[in-house]
Amino acid sequence: MRSIFAIVFLVTSICFSQNEPQAISGKIVDKTSRAPMPNCNVTVQKINRGTVSDTSGNFIIYLPSGNYQLKISHVGFRTKFLDLSINSEKKLKDLIIEMETSSILEDEVTVLGEKQRATLERQKLNRQDIKNMPNLYSDALRSIQILPGVTSNNELSSSYNVRGGNFDENLMYLNGFQIYRPFLLKQGSEENQTLVNPAMVKNMDFYAGGFPARLGDKMSSALEISYLNEFSDSLHGSFRSDLLNLAASINHKYKNLDYSIATRYAYPGLFLNKLHTTGSYMPYFADIQSLFRYTFSPDTKAELLLIYANNRYKFSPYEFESNFQQADIDADGNLGKYIRGIKINFSGNNDYNFTTRFAGFKLQRALSDLTELSASISVYNTKETESGNTYSDIYYTPDTEYSTDPTYEYIKSRVQQSDNSIDFSSYDIQLSGKFKLKSHNLDFGFMANVITADNRINENSLEISAAYLTDFPYSRYIHTNMNFPSYAFYGQDEILIGEAVRFNFGARYLIYDFTKEKLFSPRVSLYFYPSSKHTLNLSWGYYYQLPMYYEFRNKVSPDESSIKSQRAIFYVLGWDYKFKEKVKFQLQTYYKDLDNLIPYYVEQLKLEYGDANNMMGYAYGVDIQFQGEITKGVQSWIGYSYLNTKEKYKTNNSTYLRRFLDQSHTIQIFLQDKFPKHPNWQSHLRIIFGSGFLYPLRKAVTDSLTGKQSITTLLDQREVFPFYMRADMGLTVNLSIFNKYDLRILVEVLNVFDKQNIANYIWVQTFKEVKQPVWIPQMYSQRFFNLGFELNF
């Protein structure tokens, strides 16, 4: 440990011998109209540092003395490179950078060569903020958790829920190609890294509902992840290391070819060993990703994205101990609540593995400055296996938590076996076009998708006890091959009516062969800009959730099921107020009309659907967020969300129940600050607070045939978890070494306040004479300290 601090001190001393950073500022404008250009990416090629221009086109970046090359890029404009020479006597301020219109349109913008106005339905996270956000595994997807409408009460997983929907209701695109999450996860600790490599990310656009017709069919949200695809002529890259991860990347432009290659290796055993259940954790993750973009001519470009990822999670549990409160009568006859204990001794092991392969090819051709066509093809495959064979003995102690020598009473034993797998493949072809005609911006396309899933479930669970209640014995074997072909057409038009009104309307028509459905989804969004400070938005649309793997995985004959698509109708009203440059307030209120719902419940990441579309429901709420530079040069977010979502069975006497993911109150905070005299020293704090999700109660019931009593799950009786609160803090120091390398030193405290959040409950009968079980809490992770660095060249 002393040697680590000595190295850090030595490197810091060397770096501080360099000159203090100087401010380079400027304004980016459209060369033709002279209009200021917001949201331009300004990157320092030599050290891979960057910023984004504000709504007036202004930018500022701090660099020490040396020679640099600035790269300025914006969707719909030609990328520009600017060589700079900085010294203590030469000040570079008030630069004017002119951008020229490009003939190639990017996927996320339909207005060619025009500045973007505020869009309430789309939230953007840029590369630098994603990198600065402290979270487990430095994961890009976990940064979504600070955005309005998003809830996530499981720090072990990158999964998230949006406005009352579950994690399976979210679309995810990587450079325009749809990707998927792993399917067999149960707790989150198996997940490790996600498929998105943060070293390659340019930005992420997130829609918490009300997303346009060009995006697909899910009931909750859509996320578009864009990788960097334009680089400089000199070779650049990065190397990152911390206590949980290793990562390296390179990027380069060779003649007409831009390419980047990145790889990761994760080994989070140090973190997992601090989880509630003790044992031997042997996690492993490795991947390699490459992106190639070739420019045949200014009008024709091709892109190839390749991914290979392998995750292995081996776990041999040893022991689990937990305390709970129980009403009891003491020796003097007084009734009170006392702390009792449960201990579980394990033997055996669990093994989880997934391997993901992806290849996507895209060709773009601009027929003119106003028209572009594109075609893409992609193949996504993931093979997951889950095997386990564990034996456990459960003991109860009536002694308090303060007892130094507790006595334990045997309750029951449990045997669990599993041998599950899924081989999931998605084949996708897309044809699309963009056309600009005066004030109209047309976007249209066709998509053909075939998904195959070879699903095998082989699970057994048995509890043994002579005197206590046990769970119902459980045994299930299913082996099915499922094919889900679908075809979709979409079209949308964005109309600019003067400077004050923007109107977007479109529709999707989808044919889903598996359920014999033909679905029509109209979607409309209206924007009104009464002034430069105010933006008003009204959105409405139909969104369908196609039944697929999760809905059919437990069905012996999926093709004979009567399950159909679930449906949501969105109504969204939003207001955006800009206090000043880079400081704004956003408010969105929404209502979702839900129908044809399939009942489900969630235990951590285990998602179990029912057998029919026999429920209906609703969700309404409000999302409030402040975004801006509390400290100049770094963005911060402060948000609050209120949610009310309920469901009921489609029967005359049915009453509404709170949905399992009805988190009424959520607070999300991401604060960034820096030292005024040393702007390269920055602090980053992320706080997430949420009222609890819901869980189904367990009760003792009597089998009508055998007369035996067992514990069963009651989905119609629901209770609320305690509130979830987590704070993660990071300190970063950006240093220049010999004006050639950029070193970023990172110190993180994950779960700053060591808040023990409840992950789930174990249900156990503790008194023979009381035929009802009590719930024993399983806890999430403890406080963890992480130390690392990143070197950019």
mmCIF file of C-alpha atoms in Angstrom, residues 37-323:
data_model
loop_
_atom_site.group_PDB
_atom_site.id
_atom_site.type_symbol
_atom_site.label_atom_id
_atom_site.label_comp_id
_atom_site.label_asym_id
_atom_site.label_seq_id
_atom_site.Cartn_x
_atom_site.Cartn_y
_atom_site.Cartn_z
ATOM 1 C CA MET A 37 -24.259 25.916 -33.024
ATOM 2 C CA PRO A 38 -24.994 24.210 -29.699
ATOM 3 C CA ASN A 39 -24.075 20.617 -28.798
ATOM 4 C CA CYS A 40 -20.913 20.514 -30.898
ATOM 5 C CA ASN A 41 -18.342 18.013 -29.663
ATOM 6 C CA VAL A 42 -14.933 19.622 -29.104
ATOM 7 C CA THR A 43 -12.230 17.005 -28.567
ATOM 8 C CA VAL A 44 -8.508 17.419 -27.970
ATOM 9 C CA GLN A 45 -7.073 14.667 -30.128
ATOM 10 C CA LYS A 46 -3.697 14.356 -28.496
ATOM 11 C CA ILE A 47 -5.008 13.713 -24.985
ATOM 12 C CA ASN A 48 -8.595 12.659 -25.678
ATOM 13 C CA ARG A 49 -10.070 15.452 -23.527
ATOM 14 C CA GLY A 50 -13.218 17.234 -24.616
ATOM 15 C CA THR A 51 -16.260 19.396 -24.003
ATOM 16 C CA VAL A 52 -19.539 20.385 -25.678
ATOM 17 C CA SER A 53 -20.599 23.825 -26.955
ATOM 18 C CA ASP A 54 -23.478 25.524 -25.157
ATOM 19 C CA THR A 55 -26.717 26.833 -26.638
ATOM 20 C CA SER A 56 -24.906 29.951 -27.912
ATOM 21 C CA GLY A 57 -22.178 27.889 -29.570
ATOM 22 C CA ASN A 58 -19.588 28.855 -26.947
ATOM 23 C CA PHE A 59 -17.073 26.437 -25.485
ATOM 24 C CA ILE A 60 -14.140 26.532 -23.090
ATOM 25 C CA ILE A 61 -11.462 23.957 -22.358
ATOM 26 C CA TYR A 62 -8.345 24.043 -20.166
ATOM 27 C CA LEU A 63 -4.985 22.834 -21.497
ATOM 28 C CA PRO A 64 -1.360 23.218 -20.413
ATOM 29 C CA SER A 65 1.320 24.518 -22.777
ATOM 30 C CA GLY A 66 1.946 22.380 -25.819
ATOM 31 C CA ASN A 67 0.826 21.565 -29.355
ATOM 32 C CA TYR A 68 -2.645 20.149 -29.831
ATOM 33 C CA GLN A 69 -5.233 19.345 -32.447
ATOM 34 C CA LEU A 70 -8.891 20.198 -31.788
ATOM 35 C CA LYS A 71 -11.580 18.111 -33.443
ATOM 36 C CA ILE A 72 -14.974 19.830 -33.783
ATOM 37 C CA SER A 73 -17.914 17.672 -34.869
ATOM 38 C CA HIS A 74 -21.672 17.963 -35.074
ATOM 39 C CA VAL A 75 -24.339 15.759 -36.617
ATOM 40 C CA GLY A 76 -25.146 17.015 -40.137
ATOM 41 C CA PHE A 77 -21.872 18.993 -40.477
ATOM 42 C CA ARG A 78 -18.402 18.167 -41.728
ATOM 43 C CA THR A 79 -15.896 17.405 -38.978
ATOM 44 C CA LYS A 80 -13.254 20.110 -38.605
ATOM 45 C CA PHE A 81 -9.706 19.857 -37.238
ATOM 46 C CA LEU A 82 -7.826 22.847 -35.804
ATOM 47 C CA ASP A 83 -4.119 22.864 -34.855
ATOM 48 C CA LEU A 84 -3.210 24.907 -31.750
ATOM 49 C CA SER A 85 0.079 25.930 -30.183
ATOM 50 C CA ILE A 86 -0.259 27.022 -26.546
ATOM 51 C CA ASN A 87 2.352 28.754 -24.407
ATOM 52 C CA SER A 88 2.309 31.028 -21.370
ATOM 53 C CA GLU A 89 2.587 34.174 -23.505
ATOM 54 C CA LYS A 90 0.023 33.295 -26.155
ATOM 55 C CA LYS A 91 -3.644 33.378 -25.154
ATOM 56 C CA LEU A 92 -6.219 31.597 -27.298
ATOM 57 C CA LYS A 93 -9.606 33.115 -26.601
ATOM 58 C CA ASP A 94 -12.682 34.099 -28.596
ATOM 59 C CA LEU A 95 -11.891 31.761 -31.477
ATOM 60 C CA ILE A 96 -14.511 31.680 -34.240
ATOM 61 C CA ILE A 97 -14.969 28.238 -35.778
ATOM 62 C CA GLU A 98 -17.126 27.874 -38.877
ATOM 63 C CA MET A 99 -18.846 24.587 -39.662
ATOM 64 C CA GLU A 100 -19.925 23.476 -43.131
ATOM 65 C CA THR A 101 -23.038 21.440 -43.887
ATOM 66 C CA SER A 102 -22.512 17.745 -44.625
ATOM 67 C CA SER A 103 -24.563 15.683 -47.046
ATOM 68 C CA ILE A 104 -24.666 12.674 -44.747
ATOM 69 C CA LEU A 105 -27.446 12.718 -42.152
ATOM 70 C CA GLU A 106 -26.982 10.878 -38.885
ATOM 71 C CA ASP A 107 -29.574 8.543 -37.385
ATOM 72 C CA GLU A 108 -30.609 10.684 -34.452
ATOM 73 C CA VAL A 109 -31.299 13.919 -36.352
ATOM 74 C CA THR A 110 -33.831 14.593 -39.056
ATOM 75 C CA VAL A 111 -33.008 18.256 -39.676
ATOM 76 C CA LEU A 112 -30.068 18.585 -42.064
ATOM 77 C CA GLY A 113 -27.667 21.397 -41.298
ATOM 78 C CA GLU A 114 -29.972 23.197 -38.872
ATOM 79 C CA LYS A 115 -29.408 23.807 -35.178
ATOM 80 C CA GLN A 116 -31.317 21.586 -32.801
ATOM 81 C CA ARG A 117 -33.936 23.005 -30.477
ATOM 82 C CA ALA A 118 -34.570 21.675 -26.986
ATOM 83 C CA THR A 119 -36.233 18.248 -26.949
ATOM 84 C CA LEU A 120 -37.943 17.322 -23.705
ATOM 85 C CA GLU A 121 -38.653 13.702 -24.580
ATOM 86 C CA ARG A 122 -34.939 13.047 -25.213
ATOM 87 C CA GLN A 123 -32.292 13.310 -22.503
ATOM 88 C CA LYS A 124 -28.634 13.341 -23.561
ATOM 89 C CA LEU A 125 -25.584 12.182 -21.633
ATOM 90 C CA ASN A 126 -22.222 13.085 -23.148
ATOM 91 C CA ARG A 127 -18.998 11.141 -23.023
ATOM 92 C CA GLN A 128 -17.312 13.131 -20.278
ATOM 93 C CA ASP A 129 -20.225 12.986 -17.831
ATOM 94 C CA ILE A 130 -20.590 9.236 -18.393
ATOM 95 C CA LYS A 131 -16.899 8.791 -17.637
ATOM 96 C CA ASN A 132 -17.055 10.946 -14.488
ATOM 97 C CA MET A 133 -20.065 9.246 -12.915
ATOM 98 C CA PRO A 134 -18.981 6.983 -10.025
ATOM 99 C CA ASN A 135 -20.625 3.550 -10.119
ATOM 100 C CA LEU A 136 -19.805 -0.111 -9.904
ATOM 101 C CA TYR A 137 -17.534 -1.321 -12.762
ATOM 102 C CA SER A 138 -17.419 2.243 -14.254
ATOM 103 C CA ASP A 139 -20.378 1.107 -16.341
ATOM 104 C CA ALA A 140 -21.855 3.405 -18.992
ATOM 105 C CA LEU A 141 -25.394 1.999 -18.717
ATOM 106 C CA ARG A 142 -25.585 2.681 -14.980
ATOM 107 C CA SER A 143 -25.349 6.417 -15.738
ATOM 108 C CA ILE A 144 -28.928 6.191 -17.065
ATOM 109 C CA GLN A 145 -30.105 5.811 -13.462
ATOM 110 C CA ILE A 146 -29.841 9.572 -12.792
ATOM 111 C CA LEU A 147 -32.280 10.522 -15.581
ATOM 112 C CA PRO A 148 -35.942 11.533 -15.037
ATOM 113 C CA GLY A 149 -38.418 8.677 -14.741
ATOM 114 C CA VAL A 150 -35.747 6.010 -14.213
ATOM 115 C CA THR A 151 -35.683 3.796 -11.112
ATOM 116 C CA SER A 152 -33.208 1.115 -10.105
ATOM 117 C CA ASN A 153 -32.895 -0.360 -6.615
ATOM 118 C CA ASN A 154 -30.179 -2.890 -7.409
ATOM 119 C CA GLU A 155 -26.602 -1.598 -7.611
ATOM 120 C CA LEU A 156 -25.361 -5.050 -8.668
ATOM 121 C CA SER A 157 -27.150 -4.797 -12.005
ATOM 122 C CA SER A 158 -27.337 -2.303 -14.868
ATOM 123 C CA SER A 159 -31.064 -3.016 -15.285
ATOM 124 C CA TYR A 160 -33.454 -0.114 -14.892
ATOM 125 C CA ASN A 161 -37.190 0.505 -14.845
ATOM 126 C CA VAL A 162 -38.954 3.492 -16.376
ATOM 127 C CA ARG A 163 -42.203 5.046 -15.133
ATOM 128 C CA GLY A 164 -43.513 1.849 -13.550
ATOM 129 C CA GLY A 165 -42.529 -0.629 -16.281
ATOM 130 C CA ASN A 166 -40.121 -3.530 -15.788
ATOM 131 C CA PHE A 167 -36.618 -3.846 -17.239
ATOM 132 C CA ASP A 168 -37.877 -5.936 -20.171
ATOM 133 C CA GLU A 169 -39.907 -2.959 -21.456
ATOM 134 C CA ASN A 170 -36.887 -0.909 -22.586
ATOM 135 C CA LEU A 171 -35.421 -0.695 -26.088
ATOM 136 C CA MET A 172 -31.662 -0.443 -26.489
ATOM 137 C CA TYR A 173 -29.751 0.489 -29.667
ATOM 138 C CA LEU A 174 -26.005 0.570 -30.245
ATOM 139 C CA ASN A 175 -25.062 2.646 -33.310
ATOM 140 C CA GLY A 176 -28.561 1.994 -34.643
ATOM 141 C CA PHE A 177 -28.469 -1.796 -34.044
ATOM 142 C CA GLN A 178 -30.765 -3.327 -31.430
ATOM 143 C CA ILE A 179 -29.022 -5.182 -28.599
ATOM 144 C CA TYR A 180 -30.357 -7.144 -25.628
ATOM 145 C CA ARG A 181 -29.663 -7.792 -21.963
ATOM 146 C CA PRO A 182 -28.792 -11.245 -20.570
ATOM 147 C CA PHE A 183 -31.887 -13.369 -19.888
ATOM 148 C CA LEU A 184 -31.007 -15.807 -17.077
ATOM 149 C CA LEU A 185 -29.885 -13.303 -14.441
ATOM 150 C CA LYS A 186 -31.524 -13.739 -11.041
ATOM 151 C CA GLN A 187 -29.675 -11.564 -8.531
ATOM 152 C CA GLY A 188 -27.448 -9.138 -10.432
ATOM 153 C CA SER A 189 -24.111 -10.231 -8.999
ATOM 154 C CA GLU A 190 -23.749 -12.552 -12.035
ATOM 155 C CA GLU A 191 -23.934 -9.682 -14.522
ATOM 156 C CA ASN A 192 -20.526 -8.006 -14.178
ATOM 157 C CA GLN A 193 -19.902 -5.700 -17.167
ATOM 158 C CA THR A 194 -22.521 -4.740 -19.753
ATOM 159 C CA LEU A 195 -22.110 -4.942 -23.508
ATOM 160 C CA VAL A 196 -21.545 -1.173 -23.870
ATOM 161 C CA ASN A 197 -17.844 -0.272 -23.762
ATOM 162 C CA PRO A 198 -17.467 3.191 -22.135
ATOM 163 C CA ALA A 199 -14.138 3.842 -23.888
ATOM 164 C CA MET A 200 -15.953 3.881 -27.230
ATOM 165 C CA VAL A 201 -19.090 5.807 -26.239
ATOM 166 C CA LYS A 202 -19.669 9.228 -27.785
ATOM 167 C CA ASN A 203 -23.032 9.982 -26.152
ATOM 168 C CA MET A 204 -26.316 8.392 -25.146
ATOM 169 C CA ASP A 205 -29.834 9.630 -25.977
ATOM 170 C CA PHE A 206 -32.604 8.424 -23.687
ATOM 171 C CA TYR A 207 -36.388 8.572 -24.192
ATOM 172 C CA ALA A 208 -38.489 7.964 -21.059
ATOM 173 C CA GLY A 209 -41.598 7.430 -23.191
ATOM 174 C CA GLY A 210 -43.022 9.279 -26.162
ATOM 175 C CA PHE A 211 -40.221 8.140 -28.475
ATOM 176 C CA PRO A 212 -40.670 8.593 -32.253
ATOM 177 C CA ALA A 213 -41.987 6.080 -34.779
ATOM 178 C CA ARG A 214 -38.530 5.255 -36.200
ATOM 179 C CA LEU A 215 -37.739 3.478 -32.916
ATOM 180 C CA GLY A 216 -39.199 0.082 -32.135
ATOM 181 C CA ASP A 217 -41.922 -1.477 -30.036
ATOM 182 C CA LYS A 218 -41.646 -1.498 -26.255
ATOM 183 C CA MET A 219 -43.915 -0.041 -23.584
ATOM 184 C CA SER A 220 -41.525 2.064 -21.512
ATOM 185 C CA SER A 221 -38.384 3.624 -22.986
ATOM 186 C CA ALA A 222 -35.747 3.721 -25.705
ATOM 187 C CA LEU A 223 -31.988 4.243 -25.397
ATOM 188 C CA GLU A 224 -29.697 5.129 -28.317
ATOM 189 C CA ILE A 225 -25.975 4.658 -27.704
ATOM 190 C CA SER A 226 -23.570 6.196 -30.203
ATOM 191 C CA TYR A 227 -19.946 5.115 -30.508
ATOM 192 C CA LEU A 228 -17.198 7.448 -31.693
ATOM 193 C CA ASN A 229 -16.577 6.868 -35.407
ATOM 194 C CA GLU A 230 -14.317 9.719 -36.606
ATOM 195 C CA PHE A 231 -10.690 10.024 -35.566
ATOM 196 C CA SER A 232 -7.457 11.873 -36.385
ATOM 197 C CA ASP A 233 -4.559 10.763 -38.566
ATOM 198 C CA SER A 234 -2.315 9.998 -35.592
ATOM 199 C CA LEU A 235 -2.789 6.907 -33.414
ATOM 200 C CA HIS A 236 -4.507 7.568 -30.078
ATOM 201 C CA GLY A 237 -5.779 5.381 -27.310
ATOM 202 C CA SER A 238 -6.219 4.817 -23.618
ATOM 203 C CA PHE A 239 -5.352 2.361 -20.873
ATOM 204 C CA ARG A 240 -7.400 2.094 -17.694
ATOM 205 C CA SER A 241 -6.899 0.069 -14.537
ATOM 206 C CA ASP A 242 -8.578 -0.047 -11.130
ATOM 207 C CA LEU A 243 -9.271 -2.634 -8.446
ATOM 208 C CA LEU A 244 -12.108 -4.182 -10.475
ATOM 209 C CA ASN A 245 -11.294 -3.630 -14.159
ATOM 210 C CA LEU A 246 -8.671 -3.406 -16.877
ATOM 211 C CA ALA A 247 -9.405 -1.717 -20.217
ATOM 212 C CA ALA A 248 -7.485 -0.586 -23.279
ATOM 213 C CA SER A 249 -8.466 1.069 -26.544
ATOM 214 C CA ILE A 250 -6.911 2.528 -29.690
ATOM 215 C CA ASN A 251 -8.326 4.655 -32.512
ATOM 216 C CA HIS A 252 -6.864 5.900 -35.739
ATOM 217 C CA LYS A 253 -7.650 7.293 -39.175
ATOM 218 C CA TYR A 254 -5.782 5.679 -42.054
ATOM 219 C CA LYS A 255 -6.608 7.339 -45.364
ATOM 220 C CA ASN A 256 -10.367 6.811 -45.748
ATOM 221 C CA LEU A 257 -10.694 4.354 -42.884
ATOM 222 C CA ASP A 258 -11.604 5.389 -39.304
ATOM 223 C CA TYR A 259 -11.317 2.562 -36.818
ATOM 224 C CA SER A 260 -11.281 1.890 -33.096
ATOM 225 C CA ILE A 261 -10.581 -1.282 -31.128
ATOM 226 C CA ALA A 262 -11.256 -1.696 -27.419
ATOM 227 C CA THR A 263 -10.959 -4.539 -24.950
ATOM 228 C CA ARG A 264 -11.867 -5.058 -21.287
ATOM 229 C CA TYR A 265 -11.103 -7.527 -18.532
ATOM 230 C CA ALA A 266 -13.018 -7.424 -15.247
ATOM 231 C CA TYR A 267 -12.289 -9.317 -12.042
ATOM 232 C CA PRO A 268 -14.680 -7.974 -9.344
ATOM 233 C CA GLY A 269 -13.914 -10.636 -6.746
ATOM 234 C CA LEU A 270 -12.766 -8.015 -4.204
ATOM 235 C CA PHE A 271 -16.175 -6.366 -4.350
ATOM 236 C CA LEU A 272 -18.303 -9.536 -4.402
ATOM 237 C CA ASN A 273 -16.495 -10.935 -1.366
ATOM 238 C CA LYS A 274 -18.174 -8.156 0.655
ATOM 239 C CA LEU A 275 -21.697 -9.340 -0.205
ATOM 240 C CA HIS A 276 -24.086 -10.654 2.421
ATOM 241 C CA THR A 277 -23.617 -14.332 1.565
ATOM 242 C CA THR A 278 -20.038 -15.387 2.201
ATOM 243 C CA GLY A 279 -18.352 -17.795 -0.155
ATOM 244 C CA SER A 280 -15.847 -18.258 -2.909
ATOM 245 C CA TYR A 281 -16.620 -15.779 -5.701
ATOM 246 C CA MET A 282 -14.821 -16.319 -8.994
ATOM 247 C CA PRO A 283 -16.183 -13.788 -11.521
ATOM 248 C CA TYR A 284 -14.637 -13.081 -14.892
ATOM 249 C CA PHE A 285 -15.491 -10.901 -17.872
ATOM 250 C CA ALA A 286 -13.575 -10.178 -21.081
ATOM 251 C CA ASP A 287 -14.565 -8.630 -24.370
ATOM 252 C CA ILE A 288 -13.174 -7.107 -27.524
ATOM 253 C CA GLN A 289 -15.022 -4.645 -29.753
ATOM 254 C CA SER A 290 -14.076 -2.972 -33.020
ATOM 255 C CA LEU A 291 -15.704 -0.304 -35.144
ATOM 256 C CA PHE A 292 -14.658 0.420 -38.725
ATOM 257 C CA ARG A 293 -16.001 3.338 -40.780
ATOM 258 C CA TYR A 294 -14.903 3.665 -44.407
ATOM 259 C CA THR A 295 -15.545 6.753 -46.526
ATOM 260 C CA PHE A 296 -15.823 5.817 -50.195
ATOM 261 C CA SER A 297 -16.699 9.425 -51.092
ATOM 262 C CA PRO A 298 -18.208 12.434 -49.305
ATOM 263 C CA ASP A 299 -21.602 10.949 -50.160
ATOM 264 C CA THR A 300 -21.034 7.259 -49.355
ATOM 265 C CA LYS A 301 -19.908 5.700 -46.095
ATOM 266 C CA ALA A 302 -19.924 2.189 -44.647
ATOM 267 C CA GLU A 303 -19.680 1.053 -41.031
ATOM 268 C CA LEU A 304 -18.890 -2.336 -39.481
ATOM 269 C CA LEU A 305 -19.311 -3.070 -35.753
ATOM 270 C CA LEU A 306 -17.989 -6.330 -34.253
ATOM 271 C CA ILE A 307 -18.355 -7.500 -30.635
ATOM 272 C CA TYR A 308 -17.297 -10.596 -28.728
ATOM 273 C CA ALA A 309 -17.926 -10.825 -24.963
ATOM 274 C CA ASN A 310 -17.631 -13.643 -22.444
ATOM 275 C CA ASN A 311 -18.812 -13.581 -18.837
ATOM 276 C CA ARG A 312 -18.201 -16.330 -16.272
ATOM 277 C CA TYR A 313 -19.512 -16.331 -12.710
ATOM 278 C CA LYS A 314 -18.624 -19.218 -10.419
ATOM 279 C CA PHE A 315 -19.813 -19.123 -6.833
ATOM 280 C CA SER A 316 -19.531 -21.578 -3.968
ATOM 281 C CA PRO A 317 -21.631 -20.226 -1.053
ATOM 282 C CA TYR A 318 -20.508 -20.838 2.520
ATOM 283 C CA GLU A 319 -22.739 -19.050 4.991
ATOM 284 C CA PHE A 320 -25.548 -16.535 5.315
ATOM 285 C CA GLU A 321 -26.528 -14.812 8.582
ATOM 286 C CA SER A 322 -29.242 -12.231 9.153
ATOM 287 C CA ASN A 323 -31.301 -10.687 11.953
#
